[in-house]
mmCIF file with all atom_site columns, C-alpha atoms and ligand atoms in Angstrom:
data_model
loop_
_atom_site.group_PDB
_atom_site.id
_atom_site.type_symbol
_atom_site.label_atom_id
_atom_site.label_alt_id
_atom_site.label_comp_id
_atom_site.label_asym_id
_atom_site.label_entity_id
_atom_site.label_seq_id
_atom_site.pdbx_PDB_ins_code
_atom_site.Cartn_x
_atom_site.Cartn_y
_atom_site.Cartn_z
_atom_site.occupancy
_atom_site.B_iso_or_equiv
_atom_site.pdbx_formal_charge
_atom_site.auth_seq_id
_atom_site.auth_comp_id
_atom_site.auth_asym_id
_atom_site.auth_atom_id
_atom_site.pdbx_PDB_model_num
ATOM   1   C  CA  . MET A 1 1   ? 93.203  -53.233 57.517 1.00 0.00 ? 1   MET A CA  1
ATOM   2   C  CA  . THR A 1 2   ? 95.812  -53.062 60.235 1.00 0.00 ? 2   THR A CA  1
ATOM   3   C  CA  . VAL A 1 3   ? 95.161  -54.527 63.637 1.00 0.00 ? 3   VAL A CA  1
ATOM   4   C  CA  . ARG A 1 4   ? 97.750  -53.134 66.031 1.00 0.00 ? 4   ARG A CA  1
ATOM   5   C  CA  . ARG A 1 5   ? 98.941  -54.842 69.155 1.00 0.00 ? 5   ARG A CA  1
ATOM   6   C  CA  . VAL A 1 6   ? 97.356  -53.398 72.303 1.00 0.00 ? 6   VAL A CA  1
ATOM   7   C  CA  . LEU A 1 7   ? 99.898  -52.545 74.997 1.00 0.00 ? 7   LEU A CA  1
ATOM   8   C  CA  . ARG A 1 8   ? 99.293  -54.178 78.361 1.00 0.00 ? 8   ARG A CA  1
ATOM   9   C  CA  . MET A 1 9   ? 99.514  -52.738 81.849 1.00 0.00 ? 9   MET A CA  1
ATOM   10  C  CA  . GLY A 1 10  ? 103.123 -52.498 82.930 1.00 0.00 ? 10  GLY A CA  1
ATOM   11  C  CA  . ASP A 1 11  ? 104.219 -50.874 79.695 1.00 0.00 ? 11  ASP A CA  1
ATOM   12  C  CA  . PRO A 1 12  ? 105.451 -47.365 80.596 1.00 0.00 ? 12  PRO A CA  1
ATOM   13  C  CA  . ARG A 1 13  ? 103.890 -45.949 77.416 1.00 0.00 ? 13  ARG A CA  1
ATOM   14  C  CA  . LEU A 1 14  ? 100.468 -46.422 79.028 1.00 0.00 ? 14  LEU A CA  1
ATOM   15  C  CA  . LEU A 1 15  ? 101.491 -44.026 81.818 1.00 0.00 ? 15  LEU A CA  1
ATOM   16  C  CA  . GLN A 1 16  ? 102.455 -41.074 79.622 1.00 0.00 ? 16  GLN A CA  1
ATOM   17  C  CA  . ILE A 1 17  ? 100.488 -37.865 79.196 1.00 0.00 ? 17  ILE A CA  1
ATOM   18  C  CA  . ALA A 1 18  ? 99.421  -37.841 75.542 1.00 0.00 ? 18  ALA A CA  1
ATOM   19  C  CA  . GLN A 1 19  ? 99.975  -34.765 73.382 1.00 0.00 ? 19  GLN A CA  1
ATOM   20  C  CA  . PRO A 1 20  ? 97.198  -32.715 71.738 1.00 0.00 ? 20  PRO A CA  1
ATOM   21  C  CA  . VAL A 1 21  ? 96.634  -33.130 68.005 1.00 0.00 ? 21  VAL A CA  1
ATOM   22  C  CA  . LYS A 1 22  ? 97.568  -29.910 66.200 1.00 0.00 ? 22  LYS A CA  1
ATOM   23  C  CA  . GLU A 1 23  ? 96.800  -30.784 62.575 1.00 0.00 ? 23  GLU A CA  1
ATOM   24  C  CA  . PHE A 1 24  ? 93.420  -32.175 61.579 1.00 0.00 ? 24  PHE A CA  1
ATOM   25  C  CA  . GLY A 1 25  ? 92.531  -34.072 58.421 1.00 0.00 ? 25  GLY A CA  1
ATOM   26  C  CA  . SER A 1 26  ? 96.097  -35.283 57.798 1.00 0.00 ? 26  SER A CA  1
ATOM   27  C  CA  . LYS A 1 27  ? 96.898  -38.611 56.208 1.00 0.00 ? 27  LYS A CA  1
ATOM   28  C  CA  . GLU A 1 28  ? 98.708  -39.713 59.398 1.00 0.00 ? 28  GLU A CA  1
ATOM   29  C  CA  . LEU A 1 29  ? 95.712  -38.919 61.601 1.00 0.00 ? 29  LEU A CA  1
ATOM   30  C  CA  . LYS A 1 30  ? 93.315  -40.681 59.228 1.00 0.00 ? 30  LYS A CA  1
ATOM   31  C  CA  . SER A 1 31  ? 95.487  -43.780 59.147 1.00 0.00 ? 31  SER A CA  1
ATOM   32  C  CA  . LEU A 1 32  ? 95.871  -43.758 62.961 1.00 0.00 ? 32  LEU A CA  1
ATOM   33  C  CA  . ILE A 1 33  ? 92.096  -43.671 63.367 1.00 0.00 ? 33  ILE A CA  1
ATOM   34  C  CA  . GLU A 1 34  ? 91.583  -46.451 60.793 1.00 0.00 ? 34  GLU A CA  1
ATOM   35  C  CA  . ASP A 1 35  ? 94.074  -48.641 62.655 1.00 0.00 ? 35  ASP A CA  1
ATOM   36  C  CA  . MET A 1 36  ? 92.336  -47.843 65.938 1.00 0.00 ? 36  MET A CA  1
ATOM   37  C  CA  . PHE A 1 37  ? 88.944  -48.947 64.578 1.00 0.00 ? 37  PHE A CA  1
ATOM   38  C  CA  . ASP A 1 38  ? 90.438  -52.114 63.048 1.00 0.00 ? 38  ASP A CA  1
ATOM   39  C  CA  . THR A 1 39  ? 92.068  -52.903 66.383 1.00 0.00 ? 39  THR A CA  1
ATOM   40  C  CA  . MET A 1 40  ? 88.989  -52.130 68.487 1.00 0.00 ? 40  MET A CA  1
ATOM   41  C  CA  . GLU A 1 41  ? 86.830  -54.309 66.257 1.00 0.00 ? 41  GLU A CA  1
ATOM   42  C  CA  . ASP A 1 42  ? 89.334  -57.155 66.236 1.00 0.00 ? 42  ASP A CA  1
ATOM   43  C  CA  . TYR A 1 43  ? 89.507  -57.146 70.046 1.00 0.00 ? 43  TYR A CA  1
ATOM   44  C  CA  . ASP A 1 44  ? 85.713  -56.655 70.297 1.00 0.00 ? 44  ASP A CA  1
ATOM   45  C  CA  . GLY A 1 45  ? 86.200  -53.520 72.343 1.00 0.00 ? 45  GLY A CA  1
ATOM   46  C  CA  . ALA A 1 46  ? 83.811  -50.703 73.210 1.00 0.00 ? 46  ALA A CA  1
ATOM   47  C  CA  . GLY A 1 47  ? 86.539  -48.106 73.041 1.00 0.00 ? 47  GLY A CA  1
ATOM   48  C  CA  . LEU A 1 48  ? 90.232  -47.529 72.473 1.00 0.00 ? 48  LEU A CA  1
ATOM   49  C  CA  . ALA A 1 49  ? 92.689  -44.718 73.144 1.00 0.00 ? 49  ALA A CA  1
ATOM   50  C  CA  . ALA A 1 50  ? 95.711  -44.012 70.901 1.00 0.00 ? 50  ALA A CA  1
ATOM   51  C  CA  . PRO A 1 51  ? 98.255  -44.581 73.719 1.00 0.00 ? 51  PRO A CA  1
ATOM   52  C  CA  . GLN A 1 52  ? 97.003  -48.180 73.939 1.00 0.00 ? 52  GLN A CA  1
ATOM   53  C  CA  . ILE A 1 53  ? 98.589  -48.833 70.543 1.00 0.00 ? 53  ILE A CA  1
ATOM   54  C  CA  . GLY A 1 54  ? 101.692 -46.856 71.468 1.00 0.00 ? 54  GLY A CA  1
ATOM   55  C  CA  . VAL A 1 55  ? 100.738 -43.503 69.906 1.00 0.00 ? 55  VAL A CA  1
ATOM   56  C  CA  . PRO A 1 56  ? 100.960 -40.688 72.494 1.00 0.00 ? 56  PRO A CA  1
ATOM   57  C  CA  . LYS A 1 57  ? 98.242  -38.485 70.959 1.00 0.00 ? 57  LYS A CA  1
ATOM   58  C  CA  . ARG A 1 58  ? 94.993  -37.250 72.482 1.00 0.00 ? 58  ARG A CA  1
ATOM   59  C  CA  . VAL A 1 59  ? 92.744  -39.399 70.295 1.00 0.00 ? 59  VAL A CA  1
ATOM   60  C  CA  . VAL A 1 60  ? 90.056  -41.800 71.527 1.00 0.00 ? 60  VAL A CA  1
ATOM   61  C  CA  . ILE A 1 61  ? 87.402  -43.793 69.724 1.00 0.00 ? 61  ILE A CA  1
ATOM   62  C  CA  . PHE A 1 62  ? 84.371  -45.560 71.132 1.00 0.00 ? 62  PHE A CA  1
ATOM   63  C  CA  . GLY A 1 63  ? 81.065  -46.987 70.092 1.00 0.00 ? 63  GLY A CA  1
ATOM   64  C  CA  . VAL A 1 64  ? 78.684  -49.785 70.951 1.00 0.00 ? 64  VAL A CA  1
ATOM   65  C  CA  . ASP A 1 65  ? 76.155  -50.717 68.329 1.00 0.00 ? 65  ASP A CA  1
ATOM   66  C  CA  . ASN A 1 66  ? 74.574  -54.109 68.861 1.00 0.00 ? 66  ASN A CA  1
ATOM   67  C  CA  . ASN A 1 67  ? 77.915  -55.522 69.930 1.00 0.00 ? 67  ASN A CA  1
ATOM   68  C  CA  . PRO A 1 68  ? 77.238  -59.155 70.936 1.00 0.00 ? 68  PRO A CA  1
ATOM   69  C  CA  . ARG A 1 69  ? 79.652  -58.665 73.841 1.00 0.00 ? 69  ARG A CA  1
ATOM   70  C  CA  . TYR A 1 70  ? 77.426  -55.915 75.300 1.00 0.00 ? 70  TYR A CA  1
ATOM   71  C  CA  . PRO A 1 71  ? 73.822  -56.951 74.692 1.00 0.00 ? 71  PRO A CA  1
ATOM   72  C  CA  . GLU A 1 72  ? 72.569  -54.927 77.636 1.00 0.00 ? 72  GLU A CA  1
ATOM   73  C  CA  . ALA A 1 73  ? 74.723  -51.859 77.226 1.00 0.00 ? 73  ALA A CA  1
ATOM   74  C  CA  . ASP A 1 74  ? 73.035  -48.629 76.192 1.00 0.00 ? 74  ASP A CA  1
ATOM   75  C  CA  . GLN A 1 75  ? 73.902  -47.689 72.682 1.00 0.00 ? 75  GLN A CA  1
ATOM   76  C  CA  . VAL A 1 76  ? 76.962  -45.507 72.501 1.00 0.00 ? 76  VAL A CA  1
ATOM   77  C  CA  . PRO A 1 77  ? 77.400  -43.553 69.259 1.00 0.00 ? 77  PRO A CA  1
ATOM   78  C  CA  . THR A 1 78  ? 80.438  -44.540 67.211 1.00 0.00 ? 78  THR A CA  1
ATOM   79  C  CA  . THR A 1 79  ? 82.705  -41.561 67.727 1.00 0.00 ? 79  THR A CA  1
ATOM   80  C  CA  . VAL A 1 80  ? 86.202  -40.273 67.033 1.00 0.00 ? 80  VAL A CA  1
ATOM   81  C  CA  . LEU A 1 81  ? 87.034  -37.766 69.739 1.00 0.00 ? 81  LEU A CA  1
ATOM   82  C  CA  . ILE A 1 82  ? 90.227  -35.736 69.505 1.00 0.00 ? 82  ILE A CA  1
ATOM   83  C  CA  . ASN A 1 83  ? 91.625  -33.425 72.204 1.00 0.00 ? 83  ASN A CA  1
ATOM   84  C  CA  . PRO A 1 84  ? 88.649  -34.216 74.443 1.00 0.00 ? 84  PRO A CA  1
ATOM   85  C  CA  . GLU A 1 85  ? 87.573  -32.211 77.466 1.00 0.00 ? 85  GLU A CA  1
ATOM   86  C  CA  . ILE A 1 86  ? 85.109  -33.466 80.018 1.00 0.00 ? 86  ILE A CA  1
ATOM   87  C  CA  . THR A 1 87  ? 83.042  -31.355 82.360 1.00 0.00 ? 87  THR A CA  1
ATOM   88  C  CA  . VAL A 1 88  ? 81.021  -32.923 85.092 1.00 0.00 ? 88  VAL A CA  1
ATOM   89  C  CA  . SER A 1 89  ? 77.317  -32.043 85.026 1.00 0.00 ? 89  SER A CA  1
ATOM   90  C  CA  . SER A 1 90  ? 76.577  -33.328 88.507 1.00 0.00 ? 90  SER A CA  1
ATOM   91  C  CA  . LEU A 1 91  ? 78.773  -34.665 91.296 1.00 0.00 ? 91  LEU A CA  1
ATOM   92  C  CA  . LYS A 1 92  ? 76.730  -37.846 91.471 1.00 0.00 ? 92  LYS A CA  1
ATOM   93  C  CA  . LYS A 1 93  ? 78.793  -40.970 90.842 1.00 0.00 ? 93  LYS A CA  1
ATOM   94  C  CA  . GLU A 1 94  ? 77.785  -44.492 89.863 1.00 0.00 ? 94  GLU A CA  1
ATOM   95  C  CA  . SER A 1 95  ? 79.662  -47.692 90.536 1.00 0.00 ? 95  SER A CA  1
ATOM   96  C  CA  . GLY A 1 96  ? 80.039  -50.160 87.666 1.00 0.00 ? 96  GLY A CA  1
ATOM   97  C  CA  . TRP A 1 97  ? 82.207  -52.999 86.414 1.00 0.00 ? 97  TRP A CA  1
ATOM   98  C  CA  . GLU A 1 98  ? 84.941  -52.103 83.935 1.00 0.00 ? 98  GLU A CA  1
ATOM   99  C  CA  . GLY A 1 99  ? 87.479  -53.957 81.930 1.00 0.00 ? 99  GLY A CA  1
ATOM   100 C  CA  . CYS A 1 100 ? 90.230  -52.763 79.629 1.00 0.00 ? 100 CYS A CA  1
ATOM   101 C  CA  . LEU A 1 101 ? 91.976  -54.234 76.588 1.00 0.00 ? 101 LEU A CA  1
ATOM   102 C  CA  . SER A 1 102 ? 95.251  -53.275 78.303 1.00 0.00 ? 102 SER A CA  1
ATOM   103 C  CA  . VAL A 1 103 ? 94.311  -55.300 81.402 1.00 0.00 ? 103 VAL A CA  1
ATOM   104 C  CA  . PRO A 1 104 ? 93.059  -58.522 79.771 1.00 0.00 ? 104 PRO A CA  1
ATOM   105 C  CA  . GLY A 1 105 ? 90.973  -60.987 81.759 1.00 0.00 ? 105 GLY A CA  1
ATOM   106 C  CA  . MET A 1 106 ? 90.392  -58.657 84.697 1.00 0.00 ? 106 MET A CA  1
ATOM   107 C  CA  . ARG A 1 107 ? 87.379  -56.652 85.894 1.00 0.00 ? 107 ARG A CA  1
ATOM   108 C  CA  . GLY A 1 108 ? 87.001  -54.067 88.597 1.00 0.00 ? 108 GLY A CA  1
ATOM   109 C  CA  . ARG A 1 109 ? 84.311  -51.848 90.050 1.00 0.00 ? 109 ARG A CA  1
ATOM   110 C  CA  . VAL A 1 110 ? 84.914  -48.178 89.415 1.00 0.00 ? 110 VAL A CA  1
ATOM   111 C  CA  . ASP A 1 111 ? 82.988  -45.092 90.492 1.00 0.00 ? 111 ASP A CA  1
ATOM   112 C  CA  . ARG A 1 112 ? 82.428  -42.687 87.592 1.00 0.00 ? 112 ARG A CA  1
ATOM   113 C  CA  . TYR A 1 113 ? 80.463  -39.478 87.207 1.00 0.00 ? 113 TYR A CA  1
ATOM   114 C  CA  . ALA A 1 114 ? 76.962  -40.381 86.131 1.00 0.00 ? 114 ALA A CA  1
ATOM   115 C  CA  . GLN A 1 115 ? 76.416  -37.326 83.963 1.00 0.00 ? 115 GLN A CA  1
ATOM   116 C  CA  . ILE A 1 116 ? 79.002  -35.450 81.948 1.00 0.00 ? 116 ILE A CA  1
ATOM   117 C  CA  . ARG A 1 117 ? 79.363  -33.088 79.050 1.00 0.00 ? 117 ARG A CA  1
ATOM   118 C  CA  . TYR A 1 118 ? 82.231  -33.723 76.668 1.00 0.00 ? 118 TYR A CA  1
ATOM   119 C  CA  . ARG A 1 119 ? 83.672  -31.766 73.822 1.00 0.00 ? 119 ARG A CA  1
ATOM   120 C  CA  . GLY A 1 120 ? 86.418  -32.312 71.297 1.00 0.00 ? 120 GLY A CA  1
ATOM   121 C  CA  . TYR A 1 121 ? 86.973  -32.633 67.556 1.00 0.00 ? 121 TYR A CA  1
ATOM   122 C  CA  . ASP A 1 122 ? 86.495  -35.204 64.828 1.00 0.00 ? 122 ASP A CA  1
ATOM   123 C  CA  . LEU A 1 123 ? 89.089  -36.205 62.221 1.00 0.00 ? 123 LEU A CA  1
ATOM   124 C  CA  . GLN A 1 124 ? 88.417  -33.112 60.128 1.00 0.00 ? 124 GLN A CA  1
ATOM   125 C  CA  . GLY A 1 125 ? 88.494  -30.737 63.083 1.00 0.00 ? 125 GLY A CA  1
ATOM   126 C  CA  . ASN A 1 126 ? 84.723  -30.262 63.390 1.00 0.00 ? 126 ASN A CA  1
ATOM   127 C  CA  . GLU A 1 127 ? 83.661  -29.580 66.933 1.00 0.00 ? 127 GLU A CA  1
ATOM   128 C  CA  . ILE A 1 128 ? 81.730  -32.252 68.848 1.00 0.00 ? 128 ILE A CA  1
ATOM   129 C  CA  . GLU A 1 129 ? 79.812  -31.399 71.989 1.00 0.00 ? 129 GLU A CA  1
ATOM   130 C  CA  . ARG A 1 130 ? 77.520  -33.818 73.800 1.00 0.00 ? 130 ARG A CA  1
ATOM   131 C  CA  . GLU A 1 131 ? 75.866  -34.692 77.047 1.00 0.00 ? 131 GLU A CA  1
ATOM   132 C  CA  . ALA A 1 132 ? 76.264  -38.273 78.165 1.00 0.00 ? 132 ALA A CA  1
ATOM   133 C  CA  . ASN A 1 133 ? 75.123  -40.390 81.032 1.00 0.00 ? 133 ASN A CA  1
ATOM   134 C  CA  . GLY A 1 134 ? 75.280  -43.989 82.215 1.00 0.00 ? 134 GLY A CA  1
ATOM   135 C  CA  . PHE A 1 135 ? 77.398  -46.388 80.186 1.00 0.00 ? 135 PHE A CA  1
ATOM   136 C  CA  . HIS A 1 136 ? 78.138  -43.753 77.526 1.00 0.00 ? 136 HIS A CA  1
ATOM   137 C  CA  . ALA A 1 137 ? 79.538  -41.390 80.190 1.00 0.00 ? 137 ALA A CA  1
ATOM   138 C  CA  . ARG A 1 138 ? 81.535  -44.260 81.729 1.00 0.00 ? 138 ARG A CA  1
ATOM   139 C  CA  . VAL A 1 139 ? 83.179  -45.233 78.427 1.00 0.00 ? 139 VAL A CA  1
ATOM   140 C  CA  . VAL A 1 140 ? 84.181  -41.630 77.697 1.00 0.00 ? 140 VAL A CA  1
ATOM   141 C  CA  . GLN A 1 141 ? 85.698  -41.176 81.178 1.00 0.00 ? 141 GLN A CA  1
ATOM   142 C  CA  . HIS A 1 142 ? 87.564  -44.503 80.895 1.00 0.00 ? 142 HIS A CA  1
ATOM   143 C  CA  . GLU A 1 143 ? 88.989  -43.668 77.447 1.00 0.00 ? 143 GLU A CA  1
ATOM   144 C  CA  . CYS A 1 144 ? 89.956  -40.097 78.339 1.00 0.00 ? 144 CYS A CA  1
ATOM   145 C  CA  . ASP A 1 145 ? 91.787  -41.377 81.438 1.00 0.00 ? 145 ASP A CA  1
ATOM   146 C  CA  . HIS A 1 146 ? 94.123  -43.267 79.076 1.00 0.00 ? 146 HIS A CA  1
ATOM   147 C  CA  . LEU A 1 147 ? 95.244  -39.894 77.664 1.00 0.00 ? 147 LEU A CA  1
ATOM   148 C  CA  . ASP A 1 148 ? 96.484  -38.917 81.112 1.00 0.00 ? 148 ASP A CA  1
ATOM   149 C  CA  . GLY A 1 149 ? 98.192  -42.239 81.762 1.00 0.00 ? 149 GLY A CA  1
ATOM   150 C  CA  . ILE A 1 150 ? 95.478  -43.542 84.095 1.00 0.00 ? 150 ILE A CA  1
ATOM   151 C  CA  . LEU A 1 151 ? 94.327  -47.158 83.894 1.00 0.00 ? 151 LEU A CA  1
ATOM   152 C  CA  . TYR A 1 152 ? 91.069  -48.095 85.616 1.00 0.00 ? 152 TYR A CA  1
ATOM   153 C  CA  . PRO A 1 153 ? 92.669  -50.165 88.428 1.00 0.00 ? 153 PRO A CA  1
ATOM   154 C  CA  . ALA A 1 154 ? 93.994  -46.830 89.780 1.00 0.00 ? 154 ALA A CA  1
ATOM   155 C  CA  . ARG A 1 155 ? 90.350  -45.709 90.118 1.00 0.00 ? 155 ARG A CA  1
ATOM   156 C  CA  . ILE A 1 156 ? 89.110  -48.705 92.095 1.00 0.00 ? 156 ILE A CA  1
ATOM   157 C  CA  . SER A 1 157 ? 88.259  -47.530 95.590 1.00 0.00 ? 157 SER A CA  1
ATOM   158 C  CA  . ASP A 1 158 ? 87.579  -50.967 97.064 1.00 0.00 ? 158 ASP A CA  1
ATOM   159 C  CA  . MET A 1 159 ? 90.106  -53.533 95.860 1.00 0.00 ? 159 MET A CA  1
ATOM   160 C  CA  . ARG A 1 160 ? 87.873  -56.388 96.991 1.00 0.00 ? 160 ARG A CA  1
ATOM   161 C  CA  . TYR A 1 161 ? 86.029  -55.688 93.745 1.00 0.00 ? 161 TYR A CA  1
ATOM   162 C  CA  . PHE A 1 162 ? 88.968  -56.313 91.425 1.00 0.00 ? 162 PHE A CA  1
ATOM   163 C  CA  . GLY A 1 163 ? 89.727  -59.730 90.028 1.00 0.00 ? 163 GLY A CA  1
ATOM   164 C  CA  . PHE A 1 164 ? 89.752  -62.186 87.186 1.00 0.00 ? 164 PHE A CA  1
ATOM   165 C  CA  . GLU A 1 165 ? 86.625  -62.073 85.085 1.00 0.00 ? 165 GLU A CA  1
ATOM   166 C  CA  . GLU A 1 166 ? 86.162  -65.863 85.013 1.00 0.00 ? 166 GLU A CA  1
ATOM   167 C  CA  . VAL A 1 167 ? 86.529  -66.057 88.807 1.00 0.00 ? 167 VAL A CA  1
ATOM   168 C  CA  . LEU A 1 168 ? 84.308  -63.065 89.550 1.00 0.00 ? 168 LEU A CA  1
ATOM   169 C  CA  . PHE A 1 169 ? 81.509  -64.312 87.300 1.00 0.00 ? 169 PHE A CA  1
ATOM   170 C  CA  . PRO A 1 170 ? 81.803  -68.102 87.327 1.00 0.00 ? 170 PRO A CA  1
ATOM   171 C  CA  . GLU A 1 171 ? 78.059  -68.730 87.270 1.00 0.00 ? 171 GLU A CA  1
ATOM   172 C  CA  . PHE A 1 172 ? 77.601  -66.992 83.960 1.00 0.00 ? 172 PHE A CA  1
ATOM   173 C  CA  . GLY A 1 173 ? 78.276  -68.112 80.451 1.00 0.00 ? 173 GLY A CA  1
ATOM   174 C  CA  . GLU A 1 174 ? 80.241  -65.924 78.050 1.00 0.00 ? 174 GLU A CA  1
ATOM   175 C  CA  . ASN A 1 175 ? 77.328  -63.667 77.251 1.00 0.00 ? 175 ASN A CA  1
ATOM   176 C  CA  . GLU A 1 176 ? 76.062  -63.276 80.789 1.00 0.00 ? 176 GLU A CA  1
ATOM   177 C  CA  . GLN A 1 177 ? 79.558  -62.576 81.978 1.00 0.00 ? 177 GLN A CA  1
ATOM   178 C  CA  . THR A 1 178 ? 80.118  -59.621 79.721 1.00 0.00 ? 178 THR A CA  1
ATOM   179 C  CA  . LYS A 1 179 ? 76.588  -58.434 80.421 1.00 0.00 ? 179 LYS A CA  1
ATOM   180 C  CA  . ALA A 1 180 ? 77.606  -58.162 84.046 1.00 0.00 ? 180 ALA A CA  1
ATOM   181 C  CA  . ALA A 1 181 ? 80.832  -56.411 83.221 1.00 0.00 ? 181 ALA A CA  1
ATOM   182 C  CA  . PRO A 1 182 ? 80.642  -54.445 80.023 1.00 0.00 ? 182 PRO A CA  1
ATOM   183 C  CA  . LEU A 1 183 ? 83.619  -52.437 78.891 1.00 0.00 ? 183 LEU A CA  1
ATOM   184 C  CA  . GLU A 1 184 ? 86.381  -52.611 76.324 1.00 0.00 ? 184 GLU A CA  1
HETATM 185 NI NI1 . NI  B 2 .   ? 90.989  -49.100 78.698 1.00 0.00 ? 201 NI  B NI1 1
#
């Protein structure tokens, strides 16, 4: 079990364009993905992208399965998604609170496409293709942005809705707070 340190905003490695994975099923890829899951679980995240631990590869993981931090979040299947591509199913967008392990303590409201289709590959190179909406679609868009060097604050259209979690949601306890602002 190896929990890696998550890079924080300001680190230039978070701004790089990550490179596609060319070889599937390798020992290196397997160990990268194991470290990513160990790290995501240790930080109680809903998702993680390889660049967040300093690896410039197009690999993301995500999943929410009865995570106490996200009691209200729709279930998101635990997924390894490599070389992902997103297509938008409808131009409708939804606004929702996001956070990021690379931007600790902060939350911001971000508009994301409400309905997407995504495809990519698992560790062994098997194709994955799914439709997603709501929170599932939001997590996938957030994680895939990391592969293009985009952190969610760059997506906030109204900066009045960006701030410290404990200041934005002072009336809530720990659970209520993350209910209001589920992500990573
Ligand atoms: Ni993030």
